[in-house]
Every structure is written in structure tokens, then in C-alpha cells.
Short mmCIF file of C-alpha atoms in Angstrom, two decimals:
data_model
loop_
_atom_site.label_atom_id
_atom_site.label_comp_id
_atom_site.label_asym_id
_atom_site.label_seq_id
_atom_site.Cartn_x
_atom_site.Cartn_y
_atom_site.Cartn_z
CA UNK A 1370 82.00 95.29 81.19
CA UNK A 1371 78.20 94.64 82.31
CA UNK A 1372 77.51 97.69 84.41
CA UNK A 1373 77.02 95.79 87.63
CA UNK A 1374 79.91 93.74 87.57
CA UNK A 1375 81.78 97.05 87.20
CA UNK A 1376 79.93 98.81 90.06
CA UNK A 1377 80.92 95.73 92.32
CA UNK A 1378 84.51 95.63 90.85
CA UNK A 1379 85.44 99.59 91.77
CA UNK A 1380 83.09 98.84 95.64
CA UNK A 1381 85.44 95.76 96.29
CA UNK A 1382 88.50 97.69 95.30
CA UNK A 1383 87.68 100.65 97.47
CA UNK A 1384 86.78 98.12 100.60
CA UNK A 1385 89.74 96.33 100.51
CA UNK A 1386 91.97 99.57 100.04
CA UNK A 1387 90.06 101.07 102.62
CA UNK A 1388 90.81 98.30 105.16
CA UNK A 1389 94.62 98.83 104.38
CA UNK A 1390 95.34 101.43 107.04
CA UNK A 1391 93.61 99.26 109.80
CA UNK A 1392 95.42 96.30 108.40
CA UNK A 1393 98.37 98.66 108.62
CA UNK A 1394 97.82 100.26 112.20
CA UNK A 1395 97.64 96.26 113.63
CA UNK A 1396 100.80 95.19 112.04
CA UNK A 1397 102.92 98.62 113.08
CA UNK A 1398 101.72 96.79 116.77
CA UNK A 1399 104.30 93.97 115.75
CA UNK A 1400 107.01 96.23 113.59
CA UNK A 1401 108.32 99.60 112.82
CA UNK A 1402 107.36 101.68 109.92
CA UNK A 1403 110.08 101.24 107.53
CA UNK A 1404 110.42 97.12 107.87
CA UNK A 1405 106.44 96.80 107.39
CA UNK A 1406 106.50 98.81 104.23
CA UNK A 1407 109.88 96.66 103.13
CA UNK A 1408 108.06 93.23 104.32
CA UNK A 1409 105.10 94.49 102.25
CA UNK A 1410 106.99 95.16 99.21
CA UNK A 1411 108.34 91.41 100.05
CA UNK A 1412 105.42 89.78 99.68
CA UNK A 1413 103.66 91.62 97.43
CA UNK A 1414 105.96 91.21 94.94
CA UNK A 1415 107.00 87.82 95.02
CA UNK A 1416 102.43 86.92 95.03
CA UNK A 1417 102.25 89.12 92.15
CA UNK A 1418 105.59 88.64 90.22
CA UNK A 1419 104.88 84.61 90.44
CA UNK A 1420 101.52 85.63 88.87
CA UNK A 1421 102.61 87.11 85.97
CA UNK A 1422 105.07 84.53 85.02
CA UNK A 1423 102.56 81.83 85.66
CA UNK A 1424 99.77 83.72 83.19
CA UNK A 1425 102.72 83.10 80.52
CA UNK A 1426 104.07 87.14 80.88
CA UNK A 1427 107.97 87.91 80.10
CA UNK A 1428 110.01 90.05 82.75
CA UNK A 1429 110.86 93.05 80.78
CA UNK A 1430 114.44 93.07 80.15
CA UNK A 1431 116.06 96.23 78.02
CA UNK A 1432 117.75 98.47 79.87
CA UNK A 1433 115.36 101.68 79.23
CA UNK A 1434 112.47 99.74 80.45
CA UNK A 1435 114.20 99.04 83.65
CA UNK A 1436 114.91 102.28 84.48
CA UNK A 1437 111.70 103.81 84.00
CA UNK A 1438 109.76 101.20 85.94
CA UNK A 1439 112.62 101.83 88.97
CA UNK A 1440 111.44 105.41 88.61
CA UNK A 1441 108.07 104.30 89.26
CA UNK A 1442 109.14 101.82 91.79
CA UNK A 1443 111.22 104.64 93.80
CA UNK A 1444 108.27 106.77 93.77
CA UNK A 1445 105.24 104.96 93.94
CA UNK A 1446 106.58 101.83 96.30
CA UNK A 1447 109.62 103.26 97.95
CA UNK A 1448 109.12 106.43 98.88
CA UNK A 1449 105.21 107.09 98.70
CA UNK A 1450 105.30 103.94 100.27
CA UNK A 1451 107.60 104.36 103.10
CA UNK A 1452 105.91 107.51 103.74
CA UNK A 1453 102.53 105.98 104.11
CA UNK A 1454 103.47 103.29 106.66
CA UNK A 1455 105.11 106.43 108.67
CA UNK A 1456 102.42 108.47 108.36
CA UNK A 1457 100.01 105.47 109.44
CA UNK A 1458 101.99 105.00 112.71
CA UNK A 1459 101.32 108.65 113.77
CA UNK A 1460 97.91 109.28 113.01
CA UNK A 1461 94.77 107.18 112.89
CA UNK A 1462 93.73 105.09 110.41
CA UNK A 1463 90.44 106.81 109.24
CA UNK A 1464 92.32 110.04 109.21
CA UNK A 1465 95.28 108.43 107.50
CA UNK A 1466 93.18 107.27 104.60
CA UNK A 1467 91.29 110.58 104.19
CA UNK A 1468 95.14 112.74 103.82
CA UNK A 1469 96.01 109.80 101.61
CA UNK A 1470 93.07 109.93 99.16
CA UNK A 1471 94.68 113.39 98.03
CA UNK A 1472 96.87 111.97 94.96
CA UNK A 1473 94.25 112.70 93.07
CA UNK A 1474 94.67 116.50 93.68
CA UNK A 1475 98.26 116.17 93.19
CA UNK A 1476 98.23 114.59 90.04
CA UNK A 1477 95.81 116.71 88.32
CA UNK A 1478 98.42 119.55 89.67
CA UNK A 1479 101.35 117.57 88.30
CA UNK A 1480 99.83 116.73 84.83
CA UNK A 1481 99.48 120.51 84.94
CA UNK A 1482 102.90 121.27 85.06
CA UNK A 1483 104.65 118.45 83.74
CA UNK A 1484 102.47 117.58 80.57
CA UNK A 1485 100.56 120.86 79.97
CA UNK A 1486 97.26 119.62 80.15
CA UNK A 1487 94.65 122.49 80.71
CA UNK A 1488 92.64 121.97 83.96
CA UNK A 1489 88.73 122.69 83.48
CA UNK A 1490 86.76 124.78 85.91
CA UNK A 1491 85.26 121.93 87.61
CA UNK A 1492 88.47 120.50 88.27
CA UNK A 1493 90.25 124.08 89.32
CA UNK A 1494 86.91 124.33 91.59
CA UNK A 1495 87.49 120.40 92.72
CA UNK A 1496 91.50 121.61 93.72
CA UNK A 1497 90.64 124.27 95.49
CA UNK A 1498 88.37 122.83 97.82
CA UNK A 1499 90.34 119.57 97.89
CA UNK A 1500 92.96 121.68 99.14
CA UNK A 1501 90.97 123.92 101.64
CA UNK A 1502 89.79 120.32 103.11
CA UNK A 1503 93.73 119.53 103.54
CA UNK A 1504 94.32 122.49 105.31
CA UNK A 1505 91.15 121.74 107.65
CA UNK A 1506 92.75 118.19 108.31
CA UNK A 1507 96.26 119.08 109.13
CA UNK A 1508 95.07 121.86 111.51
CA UNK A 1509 94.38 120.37 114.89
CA UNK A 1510 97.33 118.45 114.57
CA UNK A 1511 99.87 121.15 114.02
CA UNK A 1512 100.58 121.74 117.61
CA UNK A 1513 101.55 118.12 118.51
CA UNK A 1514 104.41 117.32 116.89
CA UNK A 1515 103.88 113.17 116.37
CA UNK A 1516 100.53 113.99 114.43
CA UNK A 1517 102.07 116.73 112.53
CA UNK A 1518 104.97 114.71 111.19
CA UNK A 1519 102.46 111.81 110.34
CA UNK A 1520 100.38 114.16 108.56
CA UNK A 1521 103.61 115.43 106.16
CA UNK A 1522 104.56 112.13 105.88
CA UNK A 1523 101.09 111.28 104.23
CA UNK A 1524 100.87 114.38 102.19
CA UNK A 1525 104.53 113.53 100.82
CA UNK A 1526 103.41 110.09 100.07
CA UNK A 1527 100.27 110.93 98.01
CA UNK A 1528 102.61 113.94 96.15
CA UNK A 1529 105.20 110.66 95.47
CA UNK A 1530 102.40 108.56 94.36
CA UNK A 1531 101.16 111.38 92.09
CA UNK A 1532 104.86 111.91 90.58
CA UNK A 1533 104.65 108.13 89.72
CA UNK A 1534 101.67 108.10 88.30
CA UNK A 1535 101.92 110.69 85.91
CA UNK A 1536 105.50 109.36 84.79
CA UNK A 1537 103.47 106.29 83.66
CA UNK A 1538 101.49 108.63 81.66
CA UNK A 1539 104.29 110.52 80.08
CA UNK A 1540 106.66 107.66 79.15
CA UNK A 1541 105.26 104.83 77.10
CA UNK A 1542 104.85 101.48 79.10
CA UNK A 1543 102.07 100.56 76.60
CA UNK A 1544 104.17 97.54 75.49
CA UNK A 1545 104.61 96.17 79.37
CA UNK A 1546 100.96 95.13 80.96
CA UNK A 1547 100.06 96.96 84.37
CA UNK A 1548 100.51 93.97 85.90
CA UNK A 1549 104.23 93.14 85.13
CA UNK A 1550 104.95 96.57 85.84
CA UNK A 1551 104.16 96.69 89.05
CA UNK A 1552 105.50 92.61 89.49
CA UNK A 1553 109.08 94.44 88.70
CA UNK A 1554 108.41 97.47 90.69
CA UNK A 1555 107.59 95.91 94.56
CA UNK A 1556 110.79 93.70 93.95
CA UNK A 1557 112.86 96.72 93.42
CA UNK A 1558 111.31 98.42 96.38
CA UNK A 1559 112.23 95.66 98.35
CA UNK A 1560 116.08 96.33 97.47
CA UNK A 1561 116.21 99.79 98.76
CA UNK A 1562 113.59 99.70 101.52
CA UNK A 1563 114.60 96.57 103.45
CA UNK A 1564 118.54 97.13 103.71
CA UNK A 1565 117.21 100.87 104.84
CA UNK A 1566 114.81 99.35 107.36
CA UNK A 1567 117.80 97.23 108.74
CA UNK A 1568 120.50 99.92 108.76
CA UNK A 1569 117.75 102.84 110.17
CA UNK A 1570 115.63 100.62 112.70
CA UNK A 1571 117.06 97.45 112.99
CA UNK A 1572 114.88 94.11 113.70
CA UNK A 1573 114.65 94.57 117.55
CA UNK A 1574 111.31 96.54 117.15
CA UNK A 1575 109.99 93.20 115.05
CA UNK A 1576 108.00 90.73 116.39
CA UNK A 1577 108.00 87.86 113.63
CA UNK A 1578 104.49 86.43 114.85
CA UNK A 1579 100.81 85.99 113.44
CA UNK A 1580 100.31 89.28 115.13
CA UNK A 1581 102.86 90.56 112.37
CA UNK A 1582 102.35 88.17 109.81
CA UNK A 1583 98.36 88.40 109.07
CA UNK A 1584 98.00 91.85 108.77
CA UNK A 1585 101.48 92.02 106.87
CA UNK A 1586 100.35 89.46 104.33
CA UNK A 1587 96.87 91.47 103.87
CA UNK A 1588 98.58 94.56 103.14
CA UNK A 1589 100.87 92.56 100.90
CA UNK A 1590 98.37 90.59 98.96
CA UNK A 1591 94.46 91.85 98.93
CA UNK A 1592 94.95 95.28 99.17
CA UNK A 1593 97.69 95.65 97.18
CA UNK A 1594 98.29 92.79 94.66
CA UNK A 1595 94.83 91.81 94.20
CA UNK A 1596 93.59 95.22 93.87
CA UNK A 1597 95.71 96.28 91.28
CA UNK A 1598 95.31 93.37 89.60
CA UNK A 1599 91.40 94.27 89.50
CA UNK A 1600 91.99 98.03 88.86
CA UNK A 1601 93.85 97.23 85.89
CA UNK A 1602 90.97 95.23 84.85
CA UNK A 1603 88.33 98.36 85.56
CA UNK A 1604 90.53 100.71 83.91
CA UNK A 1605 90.74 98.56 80.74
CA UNK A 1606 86.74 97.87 80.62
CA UNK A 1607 84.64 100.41 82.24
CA UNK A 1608 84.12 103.84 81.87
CA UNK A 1609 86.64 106.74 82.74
CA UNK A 1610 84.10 107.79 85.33
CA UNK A 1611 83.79 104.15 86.37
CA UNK A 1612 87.21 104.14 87.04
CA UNK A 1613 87.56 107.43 88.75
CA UNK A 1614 84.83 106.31 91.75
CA UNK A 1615 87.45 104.48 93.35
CA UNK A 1616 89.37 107.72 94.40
CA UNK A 1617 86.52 109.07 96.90
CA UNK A 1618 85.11 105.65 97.70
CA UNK A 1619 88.24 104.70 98.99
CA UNK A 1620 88.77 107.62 101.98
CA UNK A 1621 85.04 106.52 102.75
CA UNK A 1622 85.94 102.87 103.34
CA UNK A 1623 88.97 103.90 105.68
CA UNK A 1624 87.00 105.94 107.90
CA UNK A 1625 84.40 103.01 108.03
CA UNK A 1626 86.84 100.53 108.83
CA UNK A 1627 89.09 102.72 110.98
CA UNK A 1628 85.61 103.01 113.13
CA UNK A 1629 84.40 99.51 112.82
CA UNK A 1630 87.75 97.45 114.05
CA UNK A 1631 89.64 100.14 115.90
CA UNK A 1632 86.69 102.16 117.49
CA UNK A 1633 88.25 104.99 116.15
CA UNK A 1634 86.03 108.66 116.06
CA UNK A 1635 86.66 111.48 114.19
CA UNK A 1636 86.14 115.10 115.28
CA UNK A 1637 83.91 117.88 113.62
CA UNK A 1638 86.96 119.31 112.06
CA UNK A 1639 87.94 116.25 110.73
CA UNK A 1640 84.43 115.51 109.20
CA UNK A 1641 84.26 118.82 107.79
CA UNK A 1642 87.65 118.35 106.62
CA UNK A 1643 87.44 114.95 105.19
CA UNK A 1644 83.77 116.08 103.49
CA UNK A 1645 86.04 118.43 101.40
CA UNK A 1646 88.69 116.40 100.74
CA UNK A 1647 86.33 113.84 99.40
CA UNK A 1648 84.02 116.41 97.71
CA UNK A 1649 87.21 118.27 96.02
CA UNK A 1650 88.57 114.44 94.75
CA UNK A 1651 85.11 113.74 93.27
CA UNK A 1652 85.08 117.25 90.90
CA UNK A 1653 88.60 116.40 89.83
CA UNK A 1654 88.15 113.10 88.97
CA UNK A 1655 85.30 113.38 87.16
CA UNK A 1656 86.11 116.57 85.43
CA UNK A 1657 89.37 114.18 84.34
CA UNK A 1658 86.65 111.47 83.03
CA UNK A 1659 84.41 113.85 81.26
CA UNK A 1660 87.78 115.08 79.74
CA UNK A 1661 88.68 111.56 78.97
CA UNK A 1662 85.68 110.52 77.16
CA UNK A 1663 85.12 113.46 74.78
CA UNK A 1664 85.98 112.05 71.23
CA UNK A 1665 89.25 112.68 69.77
#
């Protein structure tokens, strides 16, 4: 992939990721947390899974490959999910997106203890600090309870995205593409987190309006089915490192959008904070690409 098309690939995936958790905070003005992240699993399924089909791709159908990709789909866009849209509703959206942008962290933890993989020192460096910049974030909201239960919620949700991901890596889904995967997985979502949504908050907190239904169908379809569909393409074509620049480009574009639309400001601590965060994400990840493009 011509190195410029890439670059502009892996910016417009991290600005329209990074727009999410405004996108987010305006429909959670129309809806409660659970019944925006079923309604996105909704939509975003039925875009991408009519996609596939129409691009001539079979729904998998043994019985194994089922179950793993519900294992994905309970992880990545039930729980992780769930917990995001939560954890959105409590804090602000900048914030939100810099706690979020943590699953990097997590994963390179998780591929350390679930697949043995021996961490470098740049990326041992890159978790420690990562980490220290978590524990920076979370601190000023510890004494209010709202913010601190947004904050687990969003630290759960990038741990559950991390557990997904690195099941992908250690079960073989090399015969399903990326993009039918995840066409199965919202759909399954949708199963578990709408009758939850209905049972836990009801519909009475819904307003079924454009107020709802724009942001809902951004956070459905740009920033979730689109993207993928174009990180799937970058992951394919570009470079490992490439690839990896979308992890601490996208907790820049947050903050950015977070200040642009909702005026929001962050404090020194969260600067500081979020500097590490980002700083810690950027040794793992490329430690992880250096790793990943040493011959074999």
C-alpha cells in the first residue's frame, strides 16, 4: 500500500474512532447506556453483515466456528462494549477515550500470560508508564463515586476488548475474513445486550428521535463498521508499525473532538495523565511491530 494512502487510511481511522465518544455522549442525551450499546450492535451489524453477503462472503456455519466468534462477540461487543457506553455516560468524552486507548497495555499483558510471548524492554518500559498514566487518570476521580464507577467501567472494557483480541490470535479464524467475523459477532451482541437493556432499564429512558437516531447510527456505522472494515484493510497492507499508529492517534482524536463539539477541558492531571497513557501505548505498540517484522 503506497505510503500515503496508508498514512491517510490509519489518520481517518483514528478521527472517526476518536469522534465515537462525542457521538456517544450526544446519543446517551436520548437513551441509557445499555440500550445505546444494544441499538449499536443493531445497526452495526445488520450495515456490515448485509455487506459481506453482498461482496459474495458465506456466513460461517460449523458449530466450532460459532462458538469461538460468540467468544469474541461476548467479549469484544457485549461486554467491552456495554462497559464502554457506561463508562461514557459517567465521565467525559476526551477522558473516556484516553482510559479506553489502554487495550493496548492489556493485551500485550494478556499475550503474556496466555500465549507466552516474551515482552521486550521497550514494551515492559511502555507498560509501566502506560500504567503509571492510568493511575494518574483514575485519581481525581476516586472520591466521587459516578466518575469512579465510569472510570472501572472503561478500564473493564479495554481488559474485555484485550481478552477478545488475543483469543483471535490464539484460535485460528484464518479461514473466516475479519470482516464476516465481526458481521456474525454485532448480531450476536445484539441477542444478549438488547433483551438485557429491556429487562435492566427498560425503554422509558429512550427517546426514539433524530436526537437518538444520528448519533446512534454514527456510532453504528462510521466508527464502527466502516472502520473496521478499513483497519482490516491497513492491517493486511501496511506495515506492523503502520498499523500500530492507530492505538495512540486514536486517544488524541477523542480529546480533540471531546474539546471541539462539547467544549470539554481537561485538567493538568489529566494531561499529564493522558501524556503517559499515550506515551506508554506508543512503546508497546511499536516494540510489538518491531517484534512483528523481524524475519522468521
Amino acid at each position: 500500500m503506497n505510503s500515503k494512502i496508508t498514512l491517510a487510511t490509519v489518520t481517518l481511522v483514528a478521527v472517526l474512532i476518536g469522534a465515537n465518544f462525542t457521538a456517544l455522549k450526544f446519543a446517551l442525551d436520548h437513551t441509557t447506556p445499555l440500550m445505546l450499546a444494544g441499538l449499536r450492535t443493531v445497526v452495526g451489524g445488520t450495515f456490515l453483515l448485509s455487506f459481506a453477503v453482498l461482496r459474495g462472503e458465506k456466513i460461517p456455519t460449523r458449530r466450532e466456528d460459532l462458538q469461538r466468534i460468540f467468544v469474541v462477540s461476548f467479549s469484544i461487543t457485549t461486554v467491552s462494549s456495554g462497559l464502554l457506553v457506561v463508562g461514557v455516560s459517567r465521565v467525559p468524552a476526551g477522558l473516556a477515550s484516553l482510559i479506553s486507548s489502554t487495550m493496548p497495555l492489556f493485551t500485550a499483558v494478556l499475550v503474556l500470560l496466555l500465549l507466552g510471548s516474551r515482552p521486550t524492554r521497550l514494551g515492559i518500559i511502555g507498560l509501566l508508564i502506560g500504567f503509571a498514566g492510568t493511575a494518574v487518570l483514575a485519581s481525581p476521580s476516586l472520591g466521587g463515586e459516578s466518575a469512579a464507577f465510569g472510570i472501572l467501567a472503561l478500564v473493564l472494557s479495554a481488559l474485555a476488548w484485550s481478552f477478545g483480541t488475543v483469543f483471535m490470535k490464539w484460535k485460528d479464524f484464518s479461514h473466516i475474513s475479519p470482516v464476516m467475523i465481526v458481521a456474525v459477532q454485532l448480531p450476536m451482541s445484539a441477542a444478549v445486550l438488547i433483551p438485557f437493556a429491556l429487562v435492566v432499564e427498560g425503554t422509558g429512558g429512550t427517546d426514539w428521535s433524530l436526537g437518538l437516531f444520528v448519533p446512534l447510527f454514527y456510532a453504528a456505522v462510521p466508527a464502527n463498521a466502516v472502520t473496521f472494515a478499513l483497519m482490516a484493510t491497513v492491517v493486511r497492507r501496511a506495515t506492523p508499525t503502520q498499523a500500530a499508529s492507530t492505538a495512540y492517534m486514536i486517544p488524541l482524536s477523542g480529546v480533540f473532538f471531546g474539546w471541539l463539539i462539547r467544549d470539554e477541558r481537561l485538567g493538568l492531571i489529566e494531561v499529564l495523565g493522558g501524556a503517559l497513557v499515550v506515551l506508554g501505548v506508543y512503546f508497546v505498540v511499536t516494540a510489538s511491530a518491531r517484534a512483528a517484522a523481524l524475519p522468521r
